[in-house]
XYZ file of C-alpha atoms in Angstrom:
495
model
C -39.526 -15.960 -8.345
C -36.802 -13.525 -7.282
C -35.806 -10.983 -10.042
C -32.655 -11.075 -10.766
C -30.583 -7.699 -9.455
C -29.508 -5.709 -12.332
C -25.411 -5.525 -13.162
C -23.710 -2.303 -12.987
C -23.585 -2.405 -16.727
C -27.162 -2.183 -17.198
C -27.662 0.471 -14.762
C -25.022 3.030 -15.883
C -25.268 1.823 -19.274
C -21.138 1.166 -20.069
C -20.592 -2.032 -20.914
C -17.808 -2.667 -17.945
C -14.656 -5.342 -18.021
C -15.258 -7.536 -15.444
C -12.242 -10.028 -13.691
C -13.048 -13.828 -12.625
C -13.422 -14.185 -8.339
C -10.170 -16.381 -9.083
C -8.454 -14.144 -11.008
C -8.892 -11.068 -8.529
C -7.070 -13.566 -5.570
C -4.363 -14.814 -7.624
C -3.570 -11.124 -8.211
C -3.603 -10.354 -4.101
C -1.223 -13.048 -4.184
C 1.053 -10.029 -4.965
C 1.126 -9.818 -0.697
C 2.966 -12.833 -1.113
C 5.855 -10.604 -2.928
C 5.621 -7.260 -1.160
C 4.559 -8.731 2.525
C 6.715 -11.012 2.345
C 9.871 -9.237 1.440
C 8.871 -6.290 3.444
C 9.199 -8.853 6.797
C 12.690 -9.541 5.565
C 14.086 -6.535 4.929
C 12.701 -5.138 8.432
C 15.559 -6.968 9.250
C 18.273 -5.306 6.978
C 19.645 -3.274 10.153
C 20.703 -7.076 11.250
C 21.852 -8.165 8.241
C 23.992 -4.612 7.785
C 25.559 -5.327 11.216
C 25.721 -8.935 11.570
C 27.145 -9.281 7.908
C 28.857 -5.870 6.922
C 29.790 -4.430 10.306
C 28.026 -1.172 9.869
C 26.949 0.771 12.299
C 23.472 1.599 13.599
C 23.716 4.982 12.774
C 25.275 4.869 9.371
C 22.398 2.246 8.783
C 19.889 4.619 9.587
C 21.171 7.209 6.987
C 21.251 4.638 4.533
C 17.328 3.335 4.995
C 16.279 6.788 4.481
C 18.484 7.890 1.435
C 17.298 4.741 -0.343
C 13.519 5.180 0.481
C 13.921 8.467 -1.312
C 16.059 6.812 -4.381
C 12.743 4.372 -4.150
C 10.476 7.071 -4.626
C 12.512 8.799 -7.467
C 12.582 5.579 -9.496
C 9.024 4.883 -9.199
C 7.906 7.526 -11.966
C 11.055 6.660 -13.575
C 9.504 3.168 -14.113
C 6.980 4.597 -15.980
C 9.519 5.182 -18.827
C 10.252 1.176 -18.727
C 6.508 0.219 -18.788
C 5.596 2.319 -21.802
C 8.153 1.036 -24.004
C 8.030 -3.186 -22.964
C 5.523 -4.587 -25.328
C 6.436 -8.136 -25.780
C 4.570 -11.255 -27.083
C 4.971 -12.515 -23.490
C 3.017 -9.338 -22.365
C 4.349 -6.489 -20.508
C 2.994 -7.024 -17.034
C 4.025 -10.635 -16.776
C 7.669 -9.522 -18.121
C 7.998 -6.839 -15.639
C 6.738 -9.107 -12.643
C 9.411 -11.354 -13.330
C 11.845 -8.804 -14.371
C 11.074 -7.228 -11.302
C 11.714 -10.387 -8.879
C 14.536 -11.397 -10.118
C 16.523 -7.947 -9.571
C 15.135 -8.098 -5.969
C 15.580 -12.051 -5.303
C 19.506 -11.632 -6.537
C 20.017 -8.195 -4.388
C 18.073 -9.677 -1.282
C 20.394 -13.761 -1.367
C 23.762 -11.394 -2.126
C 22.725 -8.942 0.885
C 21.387 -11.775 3.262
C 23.910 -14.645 2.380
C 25.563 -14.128 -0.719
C 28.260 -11.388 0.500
C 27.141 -11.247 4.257
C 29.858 -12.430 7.119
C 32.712 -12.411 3.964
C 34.231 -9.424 5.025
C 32.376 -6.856 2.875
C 31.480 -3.728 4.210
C 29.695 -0.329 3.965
C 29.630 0.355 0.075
C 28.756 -3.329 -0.807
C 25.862 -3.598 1.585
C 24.702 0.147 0.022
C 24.646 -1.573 -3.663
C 23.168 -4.586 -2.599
C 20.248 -2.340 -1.106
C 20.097 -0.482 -4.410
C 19.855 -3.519 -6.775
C 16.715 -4.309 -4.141
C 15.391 -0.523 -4.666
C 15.214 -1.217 -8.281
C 13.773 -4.629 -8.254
C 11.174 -4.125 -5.897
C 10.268 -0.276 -7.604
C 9.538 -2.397 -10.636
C 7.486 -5.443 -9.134
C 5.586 -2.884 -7.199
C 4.818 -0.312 -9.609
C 3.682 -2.681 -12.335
C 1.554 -4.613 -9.474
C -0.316 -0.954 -8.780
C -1.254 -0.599 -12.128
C -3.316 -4.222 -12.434
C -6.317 -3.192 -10.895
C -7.602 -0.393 -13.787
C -6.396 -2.890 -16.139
C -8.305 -6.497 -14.530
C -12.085 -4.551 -14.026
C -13.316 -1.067 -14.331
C -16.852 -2.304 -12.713
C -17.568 0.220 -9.789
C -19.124 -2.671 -8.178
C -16.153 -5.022 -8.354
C -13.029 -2.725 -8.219
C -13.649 -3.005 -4.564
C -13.320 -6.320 -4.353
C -9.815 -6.367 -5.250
C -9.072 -3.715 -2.431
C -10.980 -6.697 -0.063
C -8.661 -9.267 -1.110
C -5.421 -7.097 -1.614
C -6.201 -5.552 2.337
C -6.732 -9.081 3.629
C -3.572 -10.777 2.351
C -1.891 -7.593 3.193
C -2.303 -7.783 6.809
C -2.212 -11.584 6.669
C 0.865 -12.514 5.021
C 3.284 -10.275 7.587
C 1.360 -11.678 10.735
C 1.860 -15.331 9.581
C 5.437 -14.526 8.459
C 6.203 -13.220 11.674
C 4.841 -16.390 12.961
C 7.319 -17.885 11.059
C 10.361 -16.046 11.143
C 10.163 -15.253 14.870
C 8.298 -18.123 16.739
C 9.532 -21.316 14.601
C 12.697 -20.417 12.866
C 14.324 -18.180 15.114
C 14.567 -20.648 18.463
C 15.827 -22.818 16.076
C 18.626 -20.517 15.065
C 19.640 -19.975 18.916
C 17.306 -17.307 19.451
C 19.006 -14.585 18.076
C 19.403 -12.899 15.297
C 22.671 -14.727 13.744
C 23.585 -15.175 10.411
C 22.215 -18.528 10.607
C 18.783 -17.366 10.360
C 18.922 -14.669 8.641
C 20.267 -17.177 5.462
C 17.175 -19.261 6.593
C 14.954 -16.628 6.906
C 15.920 -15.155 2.976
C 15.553 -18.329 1.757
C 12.074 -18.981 3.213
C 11.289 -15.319 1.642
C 11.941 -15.583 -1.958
C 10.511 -18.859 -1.645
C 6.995 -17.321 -0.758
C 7.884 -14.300 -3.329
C 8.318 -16.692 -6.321
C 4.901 -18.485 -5.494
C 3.126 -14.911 -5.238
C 4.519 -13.476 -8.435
C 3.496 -17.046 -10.668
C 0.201 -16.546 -9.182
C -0.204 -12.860 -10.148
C 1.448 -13.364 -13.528
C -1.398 -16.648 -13.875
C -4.126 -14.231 -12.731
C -3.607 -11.075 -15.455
C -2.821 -13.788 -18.066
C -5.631 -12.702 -19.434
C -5.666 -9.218 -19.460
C -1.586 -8.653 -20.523
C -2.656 -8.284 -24.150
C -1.443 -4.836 -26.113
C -5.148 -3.445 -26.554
C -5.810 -2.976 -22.978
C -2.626 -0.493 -22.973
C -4.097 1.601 -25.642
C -5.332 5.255 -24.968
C -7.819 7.466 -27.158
C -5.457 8.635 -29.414
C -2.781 8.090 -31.188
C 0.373 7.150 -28.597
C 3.386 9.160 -28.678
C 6.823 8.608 -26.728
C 6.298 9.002 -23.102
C 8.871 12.447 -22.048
C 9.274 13.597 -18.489
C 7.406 16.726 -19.197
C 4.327 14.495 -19.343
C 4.615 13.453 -15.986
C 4.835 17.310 -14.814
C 1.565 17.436 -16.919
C 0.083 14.878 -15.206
C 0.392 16.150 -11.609
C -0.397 19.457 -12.498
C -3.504 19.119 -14.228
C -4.798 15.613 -13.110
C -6.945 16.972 -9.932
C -8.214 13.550 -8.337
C -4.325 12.362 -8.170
C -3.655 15.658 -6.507
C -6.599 15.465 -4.058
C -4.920 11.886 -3.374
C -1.463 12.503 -2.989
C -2.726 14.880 0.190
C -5.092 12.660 1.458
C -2.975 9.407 1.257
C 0.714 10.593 1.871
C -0.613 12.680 5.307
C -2.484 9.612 6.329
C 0.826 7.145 5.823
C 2.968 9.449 7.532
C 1.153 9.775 10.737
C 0.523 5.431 10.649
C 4.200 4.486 9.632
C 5.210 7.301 12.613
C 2.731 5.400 14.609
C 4.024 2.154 13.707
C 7.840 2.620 14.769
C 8.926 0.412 17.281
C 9.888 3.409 20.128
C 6.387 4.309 19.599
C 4.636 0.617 20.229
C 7.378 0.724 22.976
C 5.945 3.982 24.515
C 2.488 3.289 24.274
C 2.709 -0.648 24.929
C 5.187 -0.715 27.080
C 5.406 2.598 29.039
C 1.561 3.765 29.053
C -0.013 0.258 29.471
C 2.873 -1.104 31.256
C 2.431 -4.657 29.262
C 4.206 -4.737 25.320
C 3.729 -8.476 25.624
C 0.104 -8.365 25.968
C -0.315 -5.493 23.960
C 1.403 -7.012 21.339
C -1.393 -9.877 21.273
C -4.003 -7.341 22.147
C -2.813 -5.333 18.284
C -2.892 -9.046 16.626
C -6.351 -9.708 18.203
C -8.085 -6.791 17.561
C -6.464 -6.759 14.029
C -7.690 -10.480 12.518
C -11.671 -9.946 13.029
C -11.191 -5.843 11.620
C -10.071 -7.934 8.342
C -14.083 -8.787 7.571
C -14.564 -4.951 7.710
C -13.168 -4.700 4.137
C -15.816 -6.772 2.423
C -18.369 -4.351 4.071
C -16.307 -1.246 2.714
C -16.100 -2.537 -0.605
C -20.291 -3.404 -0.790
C -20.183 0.359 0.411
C -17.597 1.939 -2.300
C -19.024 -0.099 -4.765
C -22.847 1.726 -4.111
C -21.642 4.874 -3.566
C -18.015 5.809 -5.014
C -14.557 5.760 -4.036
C -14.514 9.343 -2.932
C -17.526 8.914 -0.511
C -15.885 5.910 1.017
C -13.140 7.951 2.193
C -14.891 10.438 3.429
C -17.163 8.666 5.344
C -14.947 6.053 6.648
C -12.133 8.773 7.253
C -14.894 10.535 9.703
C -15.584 7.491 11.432
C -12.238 6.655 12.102
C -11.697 10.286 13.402
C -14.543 9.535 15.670
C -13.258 6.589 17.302
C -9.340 7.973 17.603
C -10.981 10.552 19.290
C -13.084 8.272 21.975
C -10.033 6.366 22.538
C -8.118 9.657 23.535
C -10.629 10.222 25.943
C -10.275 6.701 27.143
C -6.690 7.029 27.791
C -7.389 10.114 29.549
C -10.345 8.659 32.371
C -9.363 5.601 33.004
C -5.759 4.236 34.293
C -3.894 2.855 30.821
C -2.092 0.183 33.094
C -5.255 -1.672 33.386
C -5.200 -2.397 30.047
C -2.167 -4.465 30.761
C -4.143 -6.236 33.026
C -5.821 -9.972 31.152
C -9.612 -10.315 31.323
C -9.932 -6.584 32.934
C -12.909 -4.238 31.768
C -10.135 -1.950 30.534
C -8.675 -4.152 28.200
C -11.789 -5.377 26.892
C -12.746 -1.738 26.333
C -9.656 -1.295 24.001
C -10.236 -3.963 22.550
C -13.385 -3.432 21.152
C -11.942 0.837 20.296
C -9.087 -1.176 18.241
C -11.326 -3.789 16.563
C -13.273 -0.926 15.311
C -10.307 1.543 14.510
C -8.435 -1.067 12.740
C -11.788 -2.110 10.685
C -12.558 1.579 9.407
C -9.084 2.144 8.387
C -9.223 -1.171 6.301
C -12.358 0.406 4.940
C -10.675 3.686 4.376
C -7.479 1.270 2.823
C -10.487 -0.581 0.559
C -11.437 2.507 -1.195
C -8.031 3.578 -2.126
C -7.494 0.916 -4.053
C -10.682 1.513 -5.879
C -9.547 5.141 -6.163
C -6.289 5.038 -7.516
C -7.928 2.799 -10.491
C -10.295 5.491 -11.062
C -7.377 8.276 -10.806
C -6.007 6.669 -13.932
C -9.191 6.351 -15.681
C -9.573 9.620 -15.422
C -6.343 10.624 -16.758
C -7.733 8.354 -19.596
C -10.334 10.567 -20.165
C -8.653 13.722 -19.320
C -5.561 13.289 -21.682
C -6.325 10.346 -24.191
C -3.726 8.594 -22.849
C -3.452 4.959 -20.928
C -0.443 5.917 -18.783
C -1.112 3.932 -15.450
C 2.634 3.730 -14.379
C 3.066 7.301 -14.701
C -0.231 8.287 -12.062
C 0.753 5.841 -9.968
C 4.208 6.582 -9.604
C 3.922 10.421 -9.494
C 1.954 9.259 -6.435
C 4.760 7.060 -4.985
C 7.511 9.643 -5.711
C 6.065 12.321 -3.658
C 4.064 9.699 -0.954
C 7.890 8.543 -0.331
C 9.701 11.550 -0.159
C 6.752 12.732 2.285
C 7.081 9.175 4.715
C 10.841 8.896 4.555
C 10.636 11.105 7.018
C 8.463 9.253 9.831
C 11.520 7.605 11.303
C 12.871 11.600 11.780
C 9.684 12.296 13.101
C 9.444 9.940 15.566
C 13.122 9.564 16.968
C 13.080 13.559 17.184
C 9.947 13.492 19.446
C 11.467 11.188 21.063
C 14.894 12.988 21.723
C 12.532 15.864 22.993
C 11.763 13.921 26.069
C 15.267 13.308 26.797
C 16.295 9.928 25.293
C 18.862 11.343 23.416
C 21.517 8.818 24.469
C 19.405 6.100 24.776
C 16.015 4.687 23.837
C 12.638 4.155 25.765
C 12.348 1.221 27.517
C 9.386 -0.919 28.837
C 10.398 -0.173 32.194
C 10.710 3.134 32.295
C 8.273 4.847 34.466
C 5.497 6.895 32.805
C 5.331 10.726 32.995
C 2.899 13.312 32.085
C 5.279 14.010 28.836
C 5.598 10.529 28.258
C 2.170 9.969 28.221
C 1.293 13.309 26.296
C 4.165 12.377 23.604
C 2.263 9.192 23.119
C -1.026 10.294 22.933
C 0.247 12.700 20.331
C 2.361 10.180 18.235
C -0.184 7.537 18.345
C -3.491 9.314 17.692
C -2.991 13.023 17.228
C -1.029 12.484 14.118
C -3.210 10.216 12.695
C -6.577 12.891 13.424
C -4.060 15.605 11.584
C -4.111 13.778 8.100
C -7.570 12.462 8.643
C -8.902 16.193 8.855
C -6.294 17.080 5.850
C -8.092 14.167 3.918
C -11.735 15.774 3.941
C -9.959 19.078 2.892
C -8.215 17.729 -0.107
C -11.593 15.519 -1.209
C -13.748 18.614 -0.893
C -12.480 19.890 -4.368
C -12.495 16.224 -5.780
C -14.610 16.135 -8.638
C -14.436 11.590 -9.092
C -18.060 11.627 -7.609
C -20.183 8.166 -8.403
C -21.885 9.877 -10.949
C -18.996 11.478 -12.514
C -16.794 8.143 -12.807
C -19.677 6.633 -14.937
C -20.026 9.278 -17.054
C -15.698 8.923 -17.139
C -16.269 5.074 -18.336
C -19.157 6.475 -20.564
C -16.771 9.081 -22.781
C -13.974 6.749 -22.690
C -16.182 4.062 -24.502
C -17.325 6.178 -26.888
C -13.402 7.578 -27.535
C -12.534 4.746 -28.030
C -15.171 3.260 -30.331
C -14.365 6.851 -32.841
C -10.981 5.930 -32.442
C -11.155 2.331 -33.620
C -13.420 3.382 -36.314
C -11.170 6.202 -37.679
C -9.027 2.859 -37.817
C -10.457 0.801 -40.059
C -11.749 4.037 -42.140
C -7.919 5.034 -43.035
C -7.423 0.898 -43.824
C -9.802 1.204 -46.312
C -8.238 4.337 -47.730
C-alpha cells in the first residue's frame, strides 16, 4: 500500500483555501482578454494612420503618454474595487465592467470612427476609453490569484496555466490575424482587416472574460474581501503607506520592473530586426527558430511551479534568475566564437546550437514568470498580515504604476540606441550589412540588458524577508486574526 503524501495543510498546520483544477484554467482564460487584445492593439499605429491620418511620429508620443496614464490609473482602480460590493460580486462586476469600456473604445477606434474623417484628438479618446477599460479588467484579474488558493503548493499552478495561455493565445492569434485573415484582406494592412481583425478580438475577449467570471464564481463572495480589522475608507495616503512600509512589494517592484524593461527593449521590432535580420542574416527563419524554441519551453512552467511550490516564491526567483543569467551568458559567448550567419543556415550545427540555448532561456524565464505569480499573491498576504487589511488592488497596482512608468520607456531606449549607430533618418533593415557596432549594439540590447536586471533581481531579494518558512507562519497569524476577529463578532452580538 502506498501512503498517501501529506497536503500542505497538514504539514504547515493552516488550514489552506484550495481552487478546483477547472476553476484555476477557466481563470487563465483571462489570456483570452489580455492576449488577445494586446495582438490587436499592436496594431493601433495602423489603425491611427489608416483610419485617423496621424502620423508615425505623433503616434509614437501618443503610445507612450497613454502607457503612463495606464500606469497612473492602475492604483487609482484600487479606489473602485474597495467600494463595489454588489450581490453580483465585485470581481465578476468589474470583469464585465471592465470589457465593456475596452470592447466599445477598441470597435469605435478600429471601425466605429476609423476611415470617417476623424482625426488626431478622436483617435487619442478612443485610446483613453481603452486605457480605462483594460486598467480595470486587468487589475481586478491580478488580484484573483490570493483570492482563488493561498496553498503554497497550488498557487503555482495558476502561474503554470496563466504562463501557458499567455504565450499561447498571441502565437495562435498571430496565426490568425496574419496567415489566414490578412491574405484574405489583400495582404495588407487595410481597413478591411483591421474591422475583421477587431471583430475576431472581442469575440475571443468575451469568451475569456465568461470563463474567468464562471471560474471565481465561487470565490466573489464579500467574506473573502475582509481584512483583520475593522475596514475603513480606502484614502490615497494608504497607498503611500503601502509602498513604503510593505518590503516584499518593494523588493518586487526592483526585481520585476528591471527585468520587463530589458525584455520589452528586447522585444521591439528594430531589435528582432538587428539581431534576426542583421546578425543572423535570416528574420524569416529566425522568426520560426523564436516560435520553435518557445512552444516546448512552455512544459518548463509545470516544473517551476513543483519547484516554488517546495521551496517558496522567493527561492524560485533566485534560483531560476541565476540560471537564466547562466545561459544569457553562454549564448554571448556563442555569438562571439562562432559566425551568427550560420544560424540562418536550416539543419546547420549552429542553428541547432541556438536552438537548444533558446529552448532553455525561454524555459527558465517561464520559470522565473511562474514564481511571480505565486509572489505577488503572497505580497498581498503579507500586507494582510502586516496592516490588517485585504487591499489586493492597491499592492498590485502600486506595482503597475511604477512597473509602467519604468517600461514606457523601452521604446526610448531602444530607438535611441539605435539612433546611436546612425539610423537616425531611417530604420535598420534586414539587409543591411553587419558591423562591429551593429553587432555589439545587439549583443547589448538583446542580452546585456536582460543580465543588468537579472543581477538587480538577486540584490533586491537579498533583503526579502517572504522566505518558505516565513509565508506559513504569514497564513498561520492571519488565521488566527481572523478567528479573534470573528469572535470579537459574535461577542459584541450578544452584548
Amino acid at each position: 500500500m502506498f501512503k498517501k503524501k501529506p497536503t500542505a495543510s497538514e504539514v504547515d498546520g493552516v488550514q489552506y483555501r484550495r481552487a478546483k483544477t477547472w476553476q484555476i484554467i477557466c481563470y487563465a482564460c483571462n489570456a483570452l482578454v489580455g492576449m488577445s487584445v494586446y495582438s490587436l492593439i499592436g496594431m493601433a499605429s495602423y489603425s491611427a494612420s489608416i483610419g485617423y491620418g496621424i502620423t508615425t511620429a505623433a503616434v509614437g508620443i501618443i503610445l507612450t503618454c497613454t502607457r503612463i496614464l495606464d500606469g497612473i490609473t492602475d492604483p487609482l482602480l484600487a479606489f473602485v474595487y474597495d467600494r463595489v460590493n454588489t450581490k453580483f460580486g465585485k470581481l465578476r462586476v468589474l470583469l464585465v465592467a471592465g470589457y465593456l469600456i475596452e470592447a466599445v473604445a477598441l470597435y469605435a477606434m478600429f471601425t466605429g470612427f476609423s476611415s470617417k474623417g476623424m482625426g488626431l484628438v478622436a483617435f487619442t479618446l478612443l485610446y483613453v476609453v481603452y486605457v480605462i477599460g483594460y486598467t480595470i479588467t486587468n487589475m481586478t484579474a491580478q488580484t484573483i490569484p490570493a483570492i482563488m488558493t493561498n496553498d503554497p503548493r497550488q498557487r503555482p499552478t495558476l502561474g503554470v496555466w496563466t504562463t501557458a495561455f499567455n504565450y499561447l493565445v498571441p502565437m495562435v492569434m498571430s496565426m490568425v490575424l496574419n496567415v489566414v485573415l490578412l491574405p484574405k484582406c489583400g495582404g495588407t494592412y487595410n481597413q478591411a482587416f483591421l474591422t475583421a481583425a477587431c471583430n475576431i478580438t472581442l469575440i475571443v475577449a468575451a469568451i475569456g472574460t465568461l470563463l474567468v467570471c464562471l471560474g471565481v464564481s465561487a470565490f466573489d463572495k464579500p467574506e473573502n474581501f475582509v481584512g483583520t480589522k475593522k475596514a475603513e475608507p480606502l484614502k490615497m495616503a494608504d497607498i503611500v503607506e503601502v509602498l513604503k512600509h510593505n518590503k516584499p512589494l518593494q523588493c518586487y517592484i526592483a526585481s520585476n520592473a528591471s527585468d520587463k524593461l530589458a525584455q520589452q527593449v528586447g522585444s521591439q521590432a528594430i531589435i528582432n530586426t538587428i539581431l534576426g535580420g542583421i546578425i543572423i542574416g535570416n528574420i524569416g527563419l529566425g522568426t520560426i527558430l523564436t516560435v520553435i524554441s518557445m512552444v516546448p519551453s512552455i512544459f518548463f512552467a509545470a516544473f517551476g511551479a513543483k519547484y516554488v511550490g517546495k521551496h517558496g516564491s522567493k527561492k524560485g526567483i533566485v534560483n531560476f534568475t541565476c540560471i537564466s543569467m547562466v545561459i544569457t551568458a553562454v549564448m554571448i559567448v556563442f555569438f562571439l566564437v562562432i559566425d551568427p550567419k550560420q544560424i540562418g543556415v536550416m539543419g546547420s550545427p549552429a542553428m541547432i546550437i541556438y536552438v537548444i540555448l533558446s529552448l532553455l532561456q525561454n524555459g527558465s524565464n517561464m520559470c522565473i514568470t511562474t514564481s511571480n505569480t505565486s509572489y505577488m499573491a503572497d505580497a498581498i498576504d503579507f500586507e494582510l498580515d502586516r496592516s490588517g487589511r485585504y487591499i489586493p488592488a492597491v499592492v498590485s497596482g502600486t506595482y503597475s504604476l511604477v512597473d509602467k512608468l519604468i517600461t514606457s520607456f523601452a521604446a526610448v531606449i531602444a530607438t535611441g540606441a539605435v539612433a546611436l549607430l546612425g539610423y537616425t533618418a531611417t530604420m535598420p533593415q534586414p539587409t543591411d550589412p553587419c558591423t562591429p557596432a551593429i553587432f555589439w549594439m545587439g549583443m547589448v540590447l538583446k542580452f546585456g540588458l536582460p543580465i543588468i536586471g537579472w543581477i538587480i533581481t538577486l540584490i533586491a531579494m537579498r533583503s526579502c524577508p517572504l522566505t518558505k518558512e516565513e509565508m506559513v507562519n504569514v497564513q498561520k497569524r492571519i488565521a488566527e486574526k481572523k478567528a479573534a476577529a470573528q469572535s470579537e463578532f459574535y461577542k459584541e452580538q450578544l452584548q
